[in-house]
PDB file of C-alpha atoms in Angstrom:
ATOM      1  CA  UNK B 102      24.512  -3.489 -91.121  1.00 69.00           C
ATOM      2  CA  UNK B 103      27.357  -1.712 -90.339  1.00 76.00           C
ATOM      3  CA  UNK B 104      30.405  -0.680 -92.663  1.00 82.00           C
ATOM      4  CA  UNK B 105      32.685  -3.170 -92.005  1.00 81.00           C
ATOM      5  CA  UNK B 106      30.269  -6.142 -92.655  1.00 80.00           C
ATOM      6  CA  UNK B 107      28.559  -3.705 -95.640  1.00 79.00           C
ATOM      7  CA  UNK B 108      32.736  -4.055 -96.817  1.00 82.00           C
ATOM      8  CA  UNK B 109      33.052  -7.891 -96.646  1.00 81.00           C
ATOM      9  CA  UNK B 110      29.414  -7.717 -98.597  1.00 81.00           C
ATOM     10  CA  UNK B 111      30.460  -6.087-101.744  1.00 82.00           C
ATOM     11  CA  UNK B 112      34.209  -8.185-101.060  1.00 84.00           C
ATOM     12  CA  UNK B 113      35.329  -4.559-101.116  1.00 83.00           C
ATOM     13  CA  UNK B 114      39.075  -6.151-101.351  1.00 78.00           C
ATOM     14  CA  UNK B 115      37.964  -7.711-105.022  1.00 75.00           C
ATOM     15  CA  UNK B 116      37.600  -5.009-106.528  1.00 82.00           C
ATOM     16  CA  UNK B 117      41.388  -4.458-107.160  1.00 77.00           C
ATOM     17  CA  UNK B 118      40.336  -7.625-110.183  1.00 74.00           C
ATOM     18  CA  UNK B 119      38.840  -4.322-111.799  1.00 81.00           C
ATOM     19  CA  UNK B 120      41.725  -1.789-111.090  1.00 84.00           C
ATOM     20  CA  UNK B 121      43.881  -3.829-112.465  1.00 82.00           C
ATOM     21  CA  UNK B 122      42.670  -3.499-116.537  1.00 87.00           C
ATOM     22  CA  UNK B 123      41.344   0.050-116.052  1.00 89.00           C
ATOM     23  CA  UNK B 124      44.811   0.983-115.141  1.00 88.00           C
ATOM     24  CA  UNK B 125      46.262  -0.950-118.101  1.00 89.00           C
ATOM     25  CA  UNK B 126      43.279   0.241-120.272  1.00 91.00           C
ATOM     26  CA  UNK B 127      43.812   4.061-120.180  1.00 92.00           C
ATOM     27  CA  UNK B 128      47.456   3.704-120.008  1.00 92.00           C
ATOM     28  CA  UNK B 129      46.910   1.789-123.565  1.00 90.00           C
ATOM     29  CA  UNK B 130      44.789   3.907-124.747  1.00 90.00           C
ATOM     30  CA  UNK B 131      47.366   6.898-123.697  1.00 90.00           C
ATOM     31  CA  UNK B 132      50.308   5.140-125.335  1.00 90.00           C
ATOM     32  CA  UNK B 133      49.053   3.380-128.362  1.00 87.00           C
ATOM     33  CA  UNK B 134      46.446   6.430-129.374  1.00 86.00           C
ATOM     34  CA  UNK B 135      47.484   9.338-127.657  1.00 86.00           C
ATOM     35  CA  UNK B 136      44.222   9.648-126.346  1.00 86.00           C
ATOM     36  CA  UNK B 137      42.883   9.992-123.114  1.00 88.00           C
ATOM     37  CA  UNK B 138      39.398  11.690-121.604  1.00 91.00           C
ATOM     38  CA  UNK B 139      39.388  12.252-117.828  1.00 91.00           C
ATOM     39  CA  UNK B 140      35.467  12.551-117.135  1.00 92.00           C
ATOM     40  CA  UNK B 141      34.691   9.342-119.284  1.00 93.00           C
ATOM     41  CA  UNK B 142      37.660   7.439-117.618  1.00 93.00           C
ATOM     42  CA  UNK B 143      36.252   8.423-114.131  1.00 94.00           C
ATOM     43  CA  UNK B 144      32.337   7.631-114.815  1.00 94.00           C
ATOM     44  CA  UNK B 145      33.712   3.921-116.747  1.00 93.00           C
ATOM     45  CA  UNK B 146      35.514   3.666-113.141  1.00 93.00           C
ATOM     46  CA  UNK B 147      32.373   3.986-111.165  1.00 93.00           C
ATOM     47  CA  UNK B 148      30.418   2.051-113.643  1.00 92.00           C
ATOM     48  CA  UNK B 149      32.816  -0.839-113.666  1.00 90.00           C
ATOM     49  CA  UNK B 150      33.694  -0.852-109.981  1.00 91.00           C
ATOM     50  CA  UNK B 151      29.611  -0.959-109.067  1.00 91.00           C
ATOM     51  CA  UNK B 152      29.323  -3.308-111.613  1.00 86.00           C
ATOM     52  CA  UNK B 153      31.696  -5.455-109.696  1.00 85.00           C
ATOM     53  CA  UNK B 154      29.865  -5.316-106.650  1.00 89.00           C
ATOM     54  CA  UNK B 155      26.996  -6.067-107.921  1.00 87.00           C
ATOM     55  CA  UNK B 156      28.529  -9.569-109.095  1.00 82.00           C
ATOM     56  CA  UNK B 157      29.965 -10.055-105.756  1.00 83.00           C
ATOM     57  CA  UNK B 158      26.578  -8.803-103.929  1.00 85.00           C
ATOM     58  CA  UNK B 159      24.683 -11.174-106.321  1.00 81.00           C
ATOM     59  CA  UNK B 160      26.948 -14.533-105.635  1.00 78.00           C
ATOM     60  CA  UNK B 161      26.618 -13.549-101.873  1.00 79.00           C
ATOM     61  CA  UNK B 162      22.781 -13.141-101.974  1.00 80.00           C
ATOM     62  CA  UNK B 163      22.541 -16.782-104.330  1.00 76.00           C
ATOM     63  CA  UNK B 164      25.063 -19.045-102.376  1.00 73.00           C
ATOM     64  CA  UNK B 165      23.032 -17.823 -99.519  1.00 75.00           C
ATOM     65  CA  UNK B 166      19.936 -18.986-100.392  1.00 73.00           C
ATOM     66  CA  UNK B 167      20.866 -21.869-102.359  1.00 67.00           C
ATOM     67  CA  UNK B 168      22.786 -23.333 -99.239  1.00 62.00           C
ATOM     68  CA  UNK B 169      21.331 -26.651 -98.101  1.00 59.00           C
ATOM     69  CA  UNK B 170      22.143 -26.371 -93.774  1.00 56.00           C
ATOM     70  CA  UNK B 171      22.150 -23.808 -91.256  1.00 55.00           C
ATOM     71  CA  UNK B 172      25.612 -24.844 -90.615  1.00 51.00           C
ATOM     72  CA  UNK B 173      26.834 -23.303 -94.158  1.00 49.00           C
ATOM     73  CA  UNK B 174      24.691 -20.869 -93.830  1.00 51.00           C
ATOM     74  CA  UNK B 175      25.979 -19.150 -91.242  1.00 53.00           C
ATOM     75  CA  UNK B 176      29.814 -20.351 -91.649  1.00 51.00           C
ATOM     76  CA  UNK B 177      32.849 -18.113 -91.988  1.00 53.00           C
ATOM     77  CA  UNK B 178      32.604 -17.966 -96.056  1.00 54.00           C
ATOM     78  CA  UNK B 179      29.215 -16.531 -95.996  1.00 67.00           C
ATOM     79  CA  UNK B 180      28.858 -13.012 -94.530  1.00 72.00           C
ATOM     80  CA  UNK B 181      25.357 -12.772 -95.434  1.00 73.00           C
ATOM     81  CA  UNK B 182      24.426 -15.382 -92.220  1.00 70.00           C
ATOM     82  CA  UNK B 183      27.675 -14.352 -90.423  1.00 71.00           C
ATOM     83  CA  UNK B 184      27.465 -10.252 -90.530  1.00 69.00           C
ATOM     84  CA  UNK B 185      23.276 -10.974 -89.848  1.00 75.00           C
ATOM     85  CA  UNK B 186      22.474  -9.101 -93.425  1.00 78.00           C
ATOM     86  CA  UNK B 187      18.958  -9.107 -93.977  1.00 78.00           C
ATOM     87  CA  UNK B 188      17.192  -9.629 -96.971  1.00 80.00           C
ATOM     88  CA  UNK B 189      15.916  -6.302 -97.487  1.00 82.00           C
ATOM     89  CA  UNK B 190      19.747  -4.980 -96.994  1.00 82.00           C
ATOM     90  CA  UNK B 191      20.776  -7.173 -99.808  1.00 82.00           C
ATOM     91  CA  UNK B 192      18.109  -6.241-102.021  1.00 87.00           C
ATOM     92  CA  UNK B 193      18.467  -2.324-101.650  1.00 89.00           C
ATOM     93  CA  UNK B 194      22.997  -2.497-101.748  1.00 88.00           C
ATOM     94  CA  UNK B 195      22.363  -4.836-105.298  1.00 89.00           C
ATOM     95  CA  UNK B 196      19.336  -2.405-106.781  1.00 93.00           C
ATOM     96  CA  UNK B 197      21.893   0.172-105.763  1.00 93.00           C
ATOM     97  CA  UNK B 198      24.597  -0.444-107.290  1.00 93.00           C
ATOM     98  CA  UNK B 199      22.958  -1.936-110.366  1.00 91.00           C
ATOM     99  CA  UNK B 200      21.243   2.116-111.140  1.00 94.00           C
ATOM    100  CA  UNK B 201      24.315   3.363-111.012  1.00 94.00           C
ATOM    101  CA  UNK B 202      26.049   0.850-113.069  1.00 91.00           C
ATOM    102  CA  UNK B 203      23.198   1.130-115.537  1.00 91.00           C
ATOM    103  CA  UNK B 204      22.864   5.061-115.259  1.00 94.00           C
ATOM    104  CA  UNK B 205      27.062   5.660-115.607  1.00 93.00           C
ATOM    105  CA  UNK B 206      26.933   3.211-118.403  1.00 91.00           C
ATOM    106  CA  UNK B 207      23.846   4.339-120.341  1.00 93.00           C
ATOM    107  CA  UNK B 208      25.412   7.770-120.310  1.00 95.00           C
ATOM    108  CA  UNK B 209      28.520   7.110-121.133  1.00 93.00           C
ATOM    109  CA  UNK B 210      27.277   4.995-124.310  1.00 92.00           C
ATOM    110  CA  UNK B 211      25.083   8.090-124.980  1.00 92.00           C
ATOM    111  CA  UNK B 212      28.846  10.033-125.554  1.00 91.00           C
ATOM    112  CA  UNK B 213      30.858   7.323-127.113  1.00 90.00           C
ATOM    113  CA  UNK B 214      28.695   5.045-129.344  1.00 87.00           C
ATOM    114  CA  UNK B 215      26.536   1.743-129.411  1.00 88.00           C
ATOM    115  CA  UNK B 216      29.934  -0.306-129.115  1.00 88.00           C
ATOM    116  CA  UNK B 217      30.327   0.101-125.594  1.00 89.00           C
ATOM    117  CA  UNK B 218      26.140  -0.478-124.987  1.00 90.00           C
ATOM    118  CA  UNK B 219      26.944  -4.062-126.305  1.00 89.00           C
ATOM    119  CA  UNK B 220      29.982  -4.416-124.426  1.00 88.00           C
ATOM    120  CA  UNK B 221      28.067  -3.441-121.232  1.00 85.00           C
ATOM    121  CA  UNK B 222      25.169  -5.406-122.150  1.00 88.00           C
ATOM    122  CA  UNK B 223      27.911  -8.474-122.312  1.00 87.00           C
ATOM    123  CA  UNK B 224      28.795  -7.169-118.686  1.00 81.00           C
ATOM    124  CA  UNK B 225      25.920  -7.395-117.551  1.00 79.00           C
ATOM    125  CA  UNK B 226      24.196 -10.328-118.635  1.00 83.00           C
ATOM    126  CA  UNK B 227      28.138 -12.342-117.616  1.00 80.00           C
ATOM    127  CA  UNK B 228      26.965 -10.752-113.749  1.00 73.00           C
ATOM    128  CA  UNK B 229      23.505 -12.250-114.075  1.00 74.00           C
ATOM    129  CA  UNK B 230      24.703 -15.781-115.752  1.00 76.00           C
ATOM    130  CA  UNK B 231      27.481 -16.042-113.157  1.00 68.00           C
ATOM    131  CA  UNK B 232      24.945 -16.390-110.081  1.00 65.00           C
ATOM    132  CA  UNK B 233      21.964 -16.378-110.862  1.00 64.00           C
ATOM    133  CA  UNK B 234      20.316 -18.561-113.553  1.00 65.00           C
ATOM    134  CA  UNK B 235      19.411 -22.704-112.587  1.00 66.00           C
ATOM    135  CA  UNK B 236      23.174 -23.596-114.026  1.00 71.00           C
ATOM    136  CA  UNK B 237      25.102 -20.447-112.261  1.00 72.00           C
ATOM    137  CA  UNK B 238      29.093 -19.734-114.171  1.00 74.00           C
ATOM    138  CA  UNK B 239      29.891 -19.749-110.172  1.00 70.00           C
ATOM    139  CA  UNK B 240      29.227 -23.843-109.848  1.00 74.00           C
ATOM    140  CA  UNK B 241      31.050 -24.844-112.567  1.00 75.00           C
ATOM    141  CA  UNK B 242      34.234 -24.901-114.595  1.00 75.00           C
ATOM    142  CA  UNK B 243      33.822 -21.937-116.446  1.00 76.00           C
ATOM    143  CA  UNK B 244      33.558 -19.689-113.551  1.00 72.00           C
ATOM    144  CA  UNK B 245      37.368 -18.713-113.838  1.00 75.00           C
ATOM    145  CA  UNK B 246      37.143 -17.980-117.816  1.00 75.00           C
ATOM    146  CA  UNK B 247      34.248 -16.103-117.767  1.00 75.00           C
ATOM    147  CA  UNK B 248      35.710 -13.451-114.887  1.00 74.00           C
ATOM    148  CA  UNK B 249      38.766 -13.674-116.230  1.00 75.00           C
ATOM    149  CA  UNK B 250      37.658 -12.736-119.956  1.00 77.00           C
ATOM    150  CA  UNK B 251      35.023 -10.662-118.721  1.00 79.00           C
ATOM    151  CA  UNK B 252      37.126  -8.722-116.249  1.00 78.00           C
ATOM    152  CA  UNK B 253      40.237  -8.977-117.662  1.00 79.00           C
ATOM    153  CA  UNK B 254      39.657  -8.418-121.752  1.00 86.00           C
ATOM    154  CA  UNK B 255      36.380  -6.831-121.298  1.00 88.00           C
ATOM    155  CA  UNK B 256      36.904  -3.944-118.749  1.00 90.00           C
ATOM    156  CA  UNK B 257      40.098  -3.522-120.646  1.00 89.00           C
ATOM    157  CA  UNK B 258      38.800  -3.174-124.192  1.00 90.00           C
ATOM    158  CA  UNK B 259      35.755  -0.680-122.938  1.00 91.00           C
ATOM    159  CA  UNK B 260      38.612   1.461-120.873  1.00 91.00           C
ATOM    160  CA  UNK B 261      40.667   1.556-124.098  1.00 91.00           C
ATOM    161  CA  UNK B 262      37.592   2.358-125.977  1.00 92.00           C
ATOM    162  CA  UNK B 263      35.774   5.194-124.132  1.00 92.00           C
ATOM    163  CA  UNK B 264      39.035   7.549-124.423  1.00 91.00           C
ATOM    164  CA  UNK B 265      39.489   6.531-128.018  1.00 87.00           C
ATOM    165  CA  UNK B 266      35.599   6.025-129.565  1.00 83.00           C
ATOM    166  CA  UNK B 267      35.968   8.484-132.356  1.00 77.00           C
ATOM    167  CA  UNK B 268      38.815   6.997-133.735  1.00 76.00           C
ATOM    168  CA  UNK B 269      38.146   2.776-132.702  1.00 75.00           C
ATOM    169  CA  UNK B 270      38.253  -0.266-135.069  1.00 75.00           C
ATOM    170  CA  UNK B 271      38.311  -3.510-134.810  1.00 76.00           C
ATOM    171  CA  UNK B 272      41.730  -3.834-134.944  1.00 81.00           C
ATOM    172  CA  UNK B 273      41.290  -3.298-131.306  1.00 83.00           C
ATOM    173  CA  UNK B 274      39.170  -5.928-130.393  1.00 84.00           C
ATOM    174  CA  UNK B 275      42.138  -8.475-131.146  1.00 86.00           C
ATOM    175  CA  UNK B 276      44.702  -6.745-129.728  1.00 87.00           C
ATOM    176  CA  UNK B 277      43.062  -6.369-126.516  1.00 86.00           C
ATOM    177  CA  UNK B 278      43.569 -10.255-126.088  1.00 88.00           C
ATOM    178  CA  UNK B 279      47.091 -10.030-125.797  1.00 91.00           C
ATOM    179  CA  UNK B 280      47.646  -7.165-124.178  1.00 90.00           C
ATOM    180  CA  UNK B 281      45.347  -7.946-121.688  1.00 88.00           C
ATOM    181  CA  UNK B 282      46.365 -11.626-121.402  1.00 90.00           C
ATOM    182  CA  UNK B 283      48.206 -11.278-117.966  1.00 90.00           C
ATOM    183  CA  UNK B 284      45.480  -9.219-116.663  1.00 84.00           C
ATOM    184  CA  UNK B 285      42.797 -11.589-117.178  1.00 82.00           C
ATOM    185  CA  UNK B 286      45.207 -14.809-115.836  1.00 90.00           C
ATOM    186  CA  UNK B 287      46.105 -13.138-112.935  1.00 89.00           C
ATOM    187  CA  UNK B 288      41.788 -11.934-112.716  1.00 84.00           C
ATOM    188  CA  UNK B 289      41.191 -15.900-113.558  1.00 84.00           C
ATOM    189  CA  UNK B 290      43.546 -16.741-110.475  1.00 88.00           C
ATOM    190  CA  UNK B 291      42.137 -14.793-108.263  1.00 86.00           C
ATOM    191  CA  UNK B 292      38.175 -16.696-108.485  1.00 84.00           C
ATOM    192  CA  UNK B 293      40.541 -20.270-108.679  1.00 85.00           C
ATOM    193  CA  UNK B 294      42.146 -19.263-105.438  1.00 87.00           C
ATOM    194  CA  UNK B 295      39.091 -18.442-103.897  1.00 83.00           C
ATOM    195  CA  UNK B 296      37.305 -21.631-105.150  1.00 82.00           C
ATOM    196  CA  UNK B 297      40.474 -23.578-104.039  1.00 86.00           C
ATOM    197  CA  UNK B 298      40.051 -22.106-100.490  1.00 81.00           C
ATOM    198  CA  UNK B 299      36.425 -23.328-100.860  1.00 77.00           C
ATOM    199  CA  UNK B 300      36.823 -26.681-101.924  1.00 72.00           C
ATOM    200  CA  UNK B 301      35.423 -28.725 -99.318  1.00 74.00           C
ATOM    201  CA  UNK B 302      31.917 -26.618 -98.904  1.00 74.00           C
ATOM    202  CA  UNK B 303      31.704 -26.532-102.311  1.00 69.00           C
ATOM    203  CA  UNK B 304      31.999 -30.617-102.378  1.00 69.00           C
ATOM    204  CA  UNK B 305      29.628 -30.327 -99.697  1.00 70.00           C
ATOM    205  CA  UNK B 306      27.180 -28.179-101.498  1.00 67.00           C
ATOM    206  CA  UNK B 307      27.595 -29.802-104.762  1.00 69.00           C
ATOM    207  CA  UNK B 308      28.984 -26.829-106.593  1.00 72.00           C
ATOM    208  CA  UNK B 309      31.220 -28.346-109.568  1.00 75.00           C
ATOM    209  CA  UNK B 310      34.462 -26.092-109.864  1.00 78.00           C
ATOM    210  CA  UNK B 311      37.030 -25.793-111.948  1.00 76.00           C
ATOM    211  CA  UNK B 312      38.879 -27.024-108.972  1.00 79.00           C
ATOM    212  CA  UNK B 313      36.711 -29.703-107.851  1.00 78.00           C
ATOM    213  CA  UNK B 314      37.171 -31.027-111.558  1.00 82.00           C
ATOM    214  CA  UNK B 315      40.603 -31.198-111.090  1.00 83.00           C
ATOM    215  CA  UNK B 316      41.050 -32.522-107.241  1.00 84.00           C
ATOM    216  CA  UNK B 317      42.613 -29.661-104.553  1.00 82.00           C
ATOM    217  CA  UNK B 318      46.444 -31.464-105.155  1.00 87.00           C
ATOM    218  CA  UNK B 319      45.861 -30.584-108.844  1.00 90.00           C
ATOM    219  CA  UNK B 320      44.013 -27.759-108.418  1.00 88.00           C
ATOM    220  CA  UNK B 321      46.627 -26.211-106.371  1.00 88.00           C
ATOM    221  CA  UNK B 322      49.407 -26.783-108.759  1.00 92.00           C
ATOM    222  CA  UNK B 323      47.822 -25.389-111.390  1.00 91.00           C
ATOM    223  CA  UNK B 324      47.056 -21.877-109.920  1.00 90.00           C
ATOM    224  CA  UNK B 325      50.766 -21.319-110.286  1.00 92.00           C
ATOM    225  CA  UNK B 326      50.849 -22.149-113.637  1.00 94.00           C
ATOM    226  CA  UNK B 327      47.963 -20.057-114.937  1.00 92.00           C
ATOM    227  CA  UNK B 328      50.508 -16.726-113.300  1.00 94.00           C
ATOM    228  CA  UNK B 329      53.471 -18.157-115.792  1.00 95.00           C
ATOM    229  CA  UNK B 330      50.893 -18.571-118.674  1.00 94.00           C
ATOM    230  CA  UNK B 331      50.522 -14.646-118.149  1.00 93.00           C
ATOM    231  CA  UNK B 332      54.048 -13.938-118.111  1.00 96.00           C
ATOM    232  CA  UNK B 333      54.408 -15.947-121.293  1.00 96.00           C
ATOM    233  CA  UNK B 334      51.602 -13.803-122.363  1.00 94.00           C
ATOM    234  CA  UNK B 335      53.129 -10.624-121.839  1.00 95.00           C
ATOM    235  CA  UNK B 336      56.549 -11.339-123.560  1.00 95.00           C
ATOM    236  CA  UNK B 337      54.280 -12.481-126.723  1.00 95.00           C
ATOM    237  CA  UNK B 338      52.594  -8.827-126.205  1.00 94.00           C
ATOM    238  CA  UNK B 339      55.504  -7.428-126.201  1.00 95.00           C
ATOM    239  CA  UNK B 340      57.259  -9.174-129.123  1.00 95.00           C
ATOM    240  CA  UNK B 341      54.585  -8.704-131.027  1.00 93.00           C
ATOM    241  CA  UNK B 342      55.054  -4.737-130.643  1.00 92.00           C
ATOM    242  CA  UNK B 343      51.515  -4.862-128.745  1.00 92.00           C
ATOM    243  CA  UNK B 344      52.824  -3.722-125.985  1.00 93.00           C
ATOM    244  CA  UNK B 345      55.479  -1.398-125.509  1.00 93.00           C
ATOM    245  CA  UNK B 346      59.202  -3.189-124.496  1.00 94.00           C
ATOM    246  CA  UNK B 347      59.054  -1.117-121.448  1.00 94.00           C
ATOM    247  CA  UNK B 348      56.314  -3.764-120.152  1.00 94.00           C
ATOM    248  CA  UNK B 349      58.895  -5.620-119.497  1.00 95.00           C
ATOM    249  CA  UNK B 350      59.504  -3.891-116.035  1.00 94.00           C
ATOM    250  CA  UNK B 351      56.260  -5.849-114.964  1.00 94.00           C
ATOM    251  CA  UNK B 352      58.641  -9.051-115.216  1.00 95.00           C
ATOM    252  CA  UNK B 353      60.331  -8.079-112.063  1.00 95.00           C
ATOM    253  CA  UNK B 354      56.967  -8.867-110.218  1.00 95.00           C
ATOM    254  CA  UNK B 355      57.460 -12.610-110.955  1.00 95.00           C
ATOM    255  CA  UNK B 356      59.626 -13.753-107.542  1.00 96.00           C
ATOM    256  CA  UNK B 357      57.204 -11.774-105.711  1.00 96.00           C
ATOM    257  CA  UNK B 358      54.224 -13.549-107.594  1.00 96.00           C
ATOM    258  CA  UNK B 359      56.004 -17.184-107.059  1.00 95.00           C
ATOM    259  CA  UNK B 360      57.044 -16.568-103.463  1.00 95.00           C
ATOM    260  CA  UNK B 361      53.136 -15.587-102.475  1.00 94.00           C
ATOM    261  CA  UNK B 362      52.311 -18.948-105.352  1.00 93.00           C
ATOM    262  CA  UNK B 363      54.276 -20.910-102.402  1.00 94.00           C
ATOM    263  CA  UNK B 364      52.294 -19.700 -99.083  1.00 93.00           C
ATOM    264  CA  UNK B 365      49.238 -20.231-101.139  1.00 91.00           C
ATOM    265  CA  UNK B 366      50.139 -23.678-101.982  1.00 90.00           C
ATOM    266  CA  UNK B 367      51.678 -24.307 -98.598  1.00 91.00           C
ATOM    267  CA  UNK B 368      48.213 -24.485 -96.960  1.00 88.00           C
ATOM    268  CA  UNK B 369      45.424 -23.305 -99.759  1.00 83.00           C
ATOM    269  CA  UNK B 370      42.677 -22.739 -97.332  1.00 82.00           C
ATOM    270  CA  UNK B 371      40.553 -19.326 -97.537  1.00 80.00           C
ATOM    271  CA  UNK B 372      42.282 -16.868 -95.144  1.00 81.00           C
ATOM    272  CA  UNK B 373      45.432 -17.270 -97.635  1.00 85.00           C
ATOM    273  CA  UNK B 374      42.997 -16.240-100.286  1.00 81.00           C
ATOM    274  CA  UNK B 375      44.461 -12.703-100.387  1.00 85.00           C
ATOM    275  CA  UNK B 376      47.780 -14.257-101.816  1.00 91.00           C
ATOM    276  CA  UNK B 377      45.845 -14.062-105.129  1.00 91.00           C
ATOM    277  CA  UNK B 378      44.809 -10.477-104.526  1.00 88.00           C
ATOM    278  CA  UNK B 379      48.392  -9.318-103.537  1.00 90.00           C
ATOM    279  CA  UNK B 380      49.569 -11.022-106.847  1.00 93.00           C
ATOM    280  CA  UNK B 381      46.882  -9.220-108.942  1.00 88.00           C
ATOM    281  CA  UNK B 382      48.531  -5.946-107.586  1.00 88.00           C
ATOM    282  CA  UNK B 383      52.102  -6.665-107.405  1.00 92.00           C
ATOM    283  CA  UNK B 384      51.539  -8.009-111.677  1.00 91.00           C
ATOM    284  CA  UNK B 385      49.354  -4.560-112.061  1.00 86.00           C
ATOM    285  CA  UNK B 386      51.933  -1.813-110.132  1.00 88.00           C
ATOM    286  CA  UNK B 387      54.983  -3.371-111.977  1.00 93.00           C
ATOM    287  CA  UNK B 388      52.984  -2.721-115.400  1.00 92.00           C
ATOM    288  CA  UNK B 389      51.652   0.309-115.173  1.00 90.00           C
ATOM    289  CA  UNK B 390      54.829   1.677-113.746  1.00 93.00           C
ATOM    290  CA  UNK B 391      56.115  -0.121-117.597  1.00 93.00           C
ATOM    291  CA  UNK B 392      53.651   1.864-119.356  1.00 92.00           C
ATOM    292  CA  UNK B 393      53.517   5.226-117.679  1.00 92.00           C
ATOM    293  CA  UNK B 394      57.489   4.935-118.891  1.00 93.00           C
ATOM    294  CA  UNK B 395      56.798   3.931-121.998  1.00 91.00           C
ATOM    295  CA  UNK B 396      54.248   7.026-122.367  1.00 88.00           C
ATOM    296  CA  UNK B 397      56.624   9.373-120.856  1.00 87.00           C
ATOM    297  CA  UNK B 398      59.345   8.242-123.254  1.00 84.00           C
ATOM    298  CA  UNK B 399      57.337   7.882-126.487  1.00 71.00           C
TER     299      UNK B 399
END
């Protein structure tokens, strides 16, 4: 396997759905608690990024053999039959990635407390629902929530957490829904693009999607809506004194976000899929240049 198809395995290009709240994570934890450790902020990285893969490496290795004709098998959405990945080269890049996962993790909950075992243990068993059980989050309408939430509020909460776990209460664990709302929207839009972009195979294959519960037409309407719903979001942070005003900068993001909504919805088909991912990064560099601001003029 060589590193370009070992890339498109892991969806290497995904993985900015997990920058996006570790960013926003420490910089809350920075701002709101003055508190921020550098070696547990880089280990939760690893852990959460391999963690990532894992789900991505998972979903691969499932769709694969759950696939009902060659021809799917070995279309352009599935790398394993494409890229020629054999089944011993998916086994050892997911046992991998899930010891280091584990490993970071288990160490890092070792330093901080049980809170962040559970919230790994959430992580964890989210990855394993998502592909791999006889009713797979992945085939139905739930996918989008559960990355979203898990992605989104999770990764956020744990960042916050492992820089402030002397000091946490559950105060936190509600705030992190709003100020992590846009995160885990713009997270949530990036699995509805991608199942948008999917839509026919996943007729085909009988694989019951948010968007195949709503029709493409709909479908494709409504992944520019669930972008506004984070906006909305983020002015209710904000308001609220979650957030600090200064998140406000992320609002200049939004033509941007719309004008990419547009080519998406111009022709939704899967090599526009990366619309969603540009949005997800565009939504995260506009905040965190918000909050570094806000924490350099505290």
């Amino acid at each position: 396997m060589s590193i370009k198809t070992w890339l498109k395995f892991v969806e290497i290009q995904s993985l900015v759905a997990s920058v996006l709240p570790l960013v926003l994570g420490n910089l809350y934890a920075a701002i709101t608690y003055q508190e921020f450790h550098t070696g547990y902020a880089i280990v939760f990285a690893i852990v959460v990024l391999s963690l990532q893969m894992v789900a991505n490496v998972w979903n691969n290795i499932q769709d694969f053999k759950s696939a009902t004709s060659d021809e799917w098998k070995n279309g352009v959405n599935n790398i394993i039959g494409k890229g020629g990945i054999s089944q011993r080269q998916g086994w050892i890049t997911l046992l991998v990635l899930v010891l280091i996962a584990a490993v970071g993790g288990l160490w890092l909950a070792t330093q901080t407390g049980w809170p962040l075992l559970i919230m790994g243990l959430i992580g964890f068993w989210v990855v394993y629902w998502y592909a791999g059980t006889p009713l797979p989050l992945s085939r139905t309408p739930f996918g989008e929530l559960a990355s979203g939430l898990t992605m989104g509020y999770l990764i956020f909460l744990s960042a916050t957490y492992v820089n402030i776990a002397p000091t946490f209460n559950g105060e936190l664990v509600f705030k992190a829904i709003i100020a992590s709302a846009i995160a885990w929207f713009a997270i949530g839009d990036i699995m509805f693009a991608n199942n948008i972009g999917d839509y026919d195979e996943d007729v085909a294959e009988g694989r019951h999607t948010l968007a195949w519960y709503l029709g493409k037409d709909r479908a494709v309407k409504a992944f520019g809506w669930v972008y506004i719903a984070g906006y909305v979001m983020l002015i209710i942070a904000v308001v609220t004194g979650i957030l600090p005003w200064l998140s406000l900068v992320a609002l200049v993001s939004f033509p941007i976000v719309m004008k990419n909504v547009k080519a998406f919805q111009a022709n939704p088909i899967k090599p526009n899929f990366p619309y969603a991912i540009k949005n997800a990064v565009v939504i995260s560099v506009t905040l965190a240049i918000g909050l570094i601001l806000a924490l350099i003029f505290n």
